[in-house]
Coordinates of N, CA and C in Angstrom, one line a residue:
Q84 N 15.2 32.5 8.5 CA 15.0 33.9 8.5 C 14.0 34.5 7.5
R85 N 14.6 34.8 6.6 CA 14.2 35.2 5.2 C 12.4 34.9 4.8
N86 N 12.7 32.9 4.5 CA 11.3 32.6 4.2 C 10.4 32.6 5.7
R87 N 10.8 32.5 6.4 CA 9.6 33.1 7.6 C 8.9 34.3 7.7
T88 N 9.8 35.2 7.2 CA 9.3 36.5 7.2 C 8.2 36.7 6.0
K89 N 8.6 36.2 4.8 CA 8.3 36.3 3.4 C 6.7 35.3 4.0
A90 N 6.5 34.3 4.7 CA 5.6 33.5 4.9 C 4.7 34.6 5.9
Q91 N 5.1 35.1 6.9 CA 4.4 36.0 7.4 C 3.7 36.8 7.1
Y92 N 4.4 37.6 5.7 CA 4.0 38.4 5.2 C 2.8 37.9 4.3
K93 N 2.7 37.0 3.9 CA 1.6 36.1 3.1 C 0.4 36.0 4.1
I94 N 0.8 35.8 5.2 CA -0.3 35.4 6.1 C -0.9 36.9 6.5
N95 N -0.2 37.6 6.8 CA -0.7 39.1 6.9 C -1.7 39.7 5.9
L96 N -1.1 39.8 4.8 CA -1.9 39.6 3.7 C -3.7 39.1 3.3
L97 N -3.1 37.7 3.9 CA -4.2 37.0 3.6 C -5.2 37.4 5.0
N98 N -5.0 37.6 5.7 CA -5.7 38.2 7.3 C -6.1 39.5 6.5
A99 N -5.6 40.6 6.2 CA -6.3 41.5 6.1 C -7.5 40.9 4.4
K100 N -7.2 40.4 3.6 CA -8.1 40.1 2.9 C -9.2 39.2 3.3
I101 N -9.1 38.5 4.5 CA -9.9 37.7 5.3 C -11.2 39.2 5.9
N102 N -10.1 40.0 6.5 CA -11.0 40.9 7.3 C -11.4 42.0 6.3
L103 N -11.6 42.3 5.3 CA -12.1 43.1 4.4 C -13.1 42.5 3.7
K104 N -13.0 40.9 3.4 CA -14.4 40.5 2.7 C -15.1 40.3 3.8
Q105 N -15.0 40.2 5.2 CA -15.9 39.7 6.0 C -16.7 41.1 6.5
Q106 N -15.7 41.9 6.4 CA -16.6 43.2 6.8 C -17.9 43.5 5.4
E107 N -17.2 43.9 4.4 CA -18.1 43.5 3.1 C -19.2 43.0 3.4
M108 N -19.3 41.4 3.8 CA -20.5 40.8 3.5 C -21.0 41.0 5.0
R109 N -20.6 41.3 6.2 CA -21.8 41.7 7.4 C -22.3 43.1 6.8
K110 N -21.9 43.7 6.0 CA -22.7 45.1 5.5 C -24.0 44.7 4.7
H111 N -23.3 43.9 3.9 CA -24.6 43.4 3.1 C -25.8 42.8 4.0
I112 N -25.2 42.2 5.0 CA -26.6 40.8 6.1 C -27.3 41.8 6.6
L113 N -26.0 42.9 7.5 CA -27.1 43.6 8.4 C -27.8 44.7 7.7
S114 N -27.7 45.0 6.7 CA -28.7 45.7 5.5 C -29.9 44.7 5.5
A115 N -29.6 44.0 5.2 CA -31.0 43.2 4.3 C -31.9 42.8 6.0
E116 N -30.6 42.5 7.3 CA -31.6 42.3 8.3 C -32.2 43.8 8.9
A117 N -31.8 44.5 8.4 CA -32.5 45.8 9.0 C -33.6 45.8 8.4
E118 N -33.7 45.6 7.2 CA -34.5 45.9 5.5 C -36.4 44.5 6.6
Q119 N -35.6 43.3 6.8 CA -36.6 42.2 7.6 C -37.1 42.9 8.5
Q120 N -36.3 43.6 9.7 CA -37.1 44.1 10.7 C -38.3 45.4 10.2
A121 N -37.8 46.1 9.5 CA -38.6 46.9 8.7 C -40.1 46.4 8.3
L122 N -39.8 45.5 7.5 CA -41.0 44.6 7.1 C -42.0 44.2 7.8
M123 N -41.1 43.5 9.1 CA -42.5 42.7 9.9 C -42.8 44.0 10.9
Y124 N -42.3 45.2 11.0 CA -43.1 46.2 12.1 C -44.2 46.6 10.6
G125 N -44.0 46.4 9.7 CA -45.0 47.2 9.0 C -45.8 46.2 8.4
S126 N -45.5 45.1 8.4 CA -46.6 44.2 8.3 C -47.4 43.7 9.4
Q127 N -46.7 43.9 11.0 CA -48.2 44.1 11.9 C -48.7 45.2 11.9
A128 N -48.0 46.5 11.8 CA -49.3 47.6 11.8 C -50.3 47.6 10.7
A129 N -50.0 47.2 9.8 CA -51.0 46.5 8.5 C -52.2 46.0 9.4
T130 N -51.8 44.8 10.1 CA -52.5 43.9 10.6 C -53.4 44.5 11.5
R131 N -52.9 45.8 11.9 CA -53.6 46.2 13.2 C -54.8 47.2 12.5
V132 N -54.4 47.5 11.4 CA -55.1 48.9 11.0 C -56.1 48.4 9.5
G133 N -55.8 47.2 9.7 CA -56.9 46.0 8.8 C -56.7 46.0 8.0
L134 N -55.7 46.4 7.1 CA -55.3 46.6 5.2 C -54.1 45.1 5.1
S135 N -55.3 44.1 4.8 CA -55.0 42.7 4.7 C -54.3 42.3 3.5
D136 N -54.3 43.1 2.3 CA -54.0 43.1 1.1 C -52.2 43.9 1.1
L137 N -52.2 45.1 1.9 CA -50.7 45.5 2.4 C -49.6 44.7 3.3
Q138 N -50.6 43.7 4.4 CA -49.6 43.2 4.9 C -49.4 41.8 4.2
Q139 N -50.3 41.7 3.5 CA -49.9 40.0 2.9 C -48.7 40.8 1.8
T140 N -48.4 41.7 1.1 CA -47.8 42.0 0.4 C -46.4 42.2 0.9
L141 N -46.3 42.7 2.1 CA -45.2 42.8 3.0 C -44.6 41.6 3.6
Q142 N -45.7 40.6 3.7 CA -44.9 39.3 4.0 C -44.3 38.5 3.1
E143 N -45.0 38.9 2.2 CA -44.4 38.2 0.5 C -42.9 38.7 0.7
K144 N -42.7 39.8 0.7 CA -41.3 40.9 0.3 C -40.3 40.2 1.8
Q145 N -40.8 40.0 2.9 CA -39.9 39.6 4.0 C -39.8 38.3 4.0
T146 N -40.3 37.5 3.4 CA -40.1 36.3 2.6 C -38.7 36.4 1.5
Q147 N -38.5 37.2 1.0 CA -37.6 37.0 -0.3 C -36.4 37.8 0.6
V148 N -36.6 38.8 1.4 CA -35.6 39.4 2.2 C -34.5 37.9 2.8
S149 N -35.3 37.5 3.5 CA -35.3 36.5 4.2 C -34.0 35.0 3.4
A150 N -34.6 35.0 2.1 CA -34.2 33.9 1.5 C -32.6 34.6 1.0
Q151 N -33.3 36.1 0.8 CA -31.6 36.9 0.6 C -30.3 36.8 1.5
I152 N -30.7 36.6 2.9 CA -29.8 36.5 4.0 C -29.6 35.3 3.9
Q153 N -30.2 34.4 4.0 CA -29.6 32.9 3.8 C -28.5 32.6 2.6
K154 N -28.9 33.4 1.6 CA -28.2 33.6 0.5 C -27.1 34.2 0.8
H155 N -26.7 35.2 1.4 CA -25.7 35.9 1.9 C -24.4 34.9 2.4
N156 N -25.5 34.3 3.8 CA -24.7 33.0 4.4 C -23.8 32.1 4.0
T157 N -24.6 31.6 3.2 CA -24.2 30.6 2.4 C -22.7 31.1 1.7
M158 N -23.0 32.5 1.1 CA -21.8 32.9 0.2 C -20.8 33.0 1.0
V159 N -21.0 33.6 2.4 CA -19.5 34.0 3.4 C -19.0 32.4 3.6
Q160 N -19.8 31.6 3.6 CA -19.2 30.2 4.1 C -18.5 30.1 2.8
R161 N -18.7 29.9 1.8 CA -18.1 29.8 0.5 C -17.0 30.5 -0.1
V162 N -17.2 31.7 0.1 CA -15.6 32.5 0.2 C -14.8 32.5 1.3
M163 N -15.3 32.4 2.6 CA -14.3 32.8 3.5 C -13.6 30.8 4.2
T164 N -14.1 30.1 3.9 CA -13.5 28.7 4.2 C -12.1 28.7 3.0
P165 N -12.5 29.2 2.3 CA -10.8 28.7 1.6 C -9.7 29.6 1.6
L166 N -10.2 31.0 1.9 CA -9.3 32.1 2.6 C -8.6 31.4 3.8
H167 N -9.7 30.9 4.4 CA -9.1 30.3 5.8 C -8.3 29.3 5.4
N168 N -8.6 28.3 4.9 CA -7.7 27.3 4.9 C -6.2 27.6 4.0
M169 N -6.4 28.2 3.2 CA -5.3 28.9 2.4 C -4.2 29.8 3.5
R170 N -4.7 30.4 4.7 CA -4.2 30.9 5.8 C -3.3 30.2 6.6
N171 N -4.1 29.3 7.1 CA -4.0 27.8 8.1 C -2.8 27.2 7.4
E172 N -2.8 26.7 6.0 CA -1.8 26.2 5.7 C -0.5 26.9 5.5
L173 N -0.5 28.2 5.2 CA 0.9 28.8 5.5 C 1.3 28.9 6.8
Q174 N 0.6 28.8 7.8 CA 1.1 28.9 9.2 C 1.2 27.9 9.3
K175 N 0.8 26.5 8.4 CA 1.3 25.0 9.0 C 2.7 25.0 8.3
Q176 N 3.0 26.0 7.2 CA 4.3 25.7 6.5 C 5.3 26.5 7.4
R177 N 4.8 27.8 7.7 CA 5.9 28.6 8.7 C 6.4 27.6 9.9
N178 N 5.4 27.3 10.6 CA 5.7 26.4 11.8 C 4.9 25.1 12.0
P179 N 5.8 24.0 11.2 CA 5.0 22.8 11.0 C 4.8 21.8 12.5
R180 N 5.7 22.4 14.1 CA 5.6 21.6 15.1 C 4.1 22.2 15.9
R181 N 3.8 23.5 15.5 CA 2.5 24.3 16.4 C 1.3 23.7 15.7
R182 N 0.3 23.3 16.4 CA -1.0 22.6 15.7 C -1.8 23.8 15.4
Y183 N -2.1 23.9 14.6 CA -3.4 24.6 14.0 C -5.0 24.0 14.1
R184 N -5.5 24.7 14.1 CA -7.2 24.2 14.3 C -8.0 24.9 13.1

């Protein structure tokens, strides 16, 4: 019983860590996506007005932001996968008969 409680405590701690990390990373990704959206609208407006150099600059910036979003998504997977694996491992130890995905 005591070991089970200890394991559950560790699992709860890991779940809290996972949730915190996810929120933190989601915030970064959302702000980058919002920036990308704004750049896209700016770029379209510049095209309509005929400011091709501004439009070009905005498109380049948009490409950079897209790369940044991609990098964030990769980082999310690199950070989250080990955390999920650790949690699943702890759950297996706590209850070996149950099947975890």
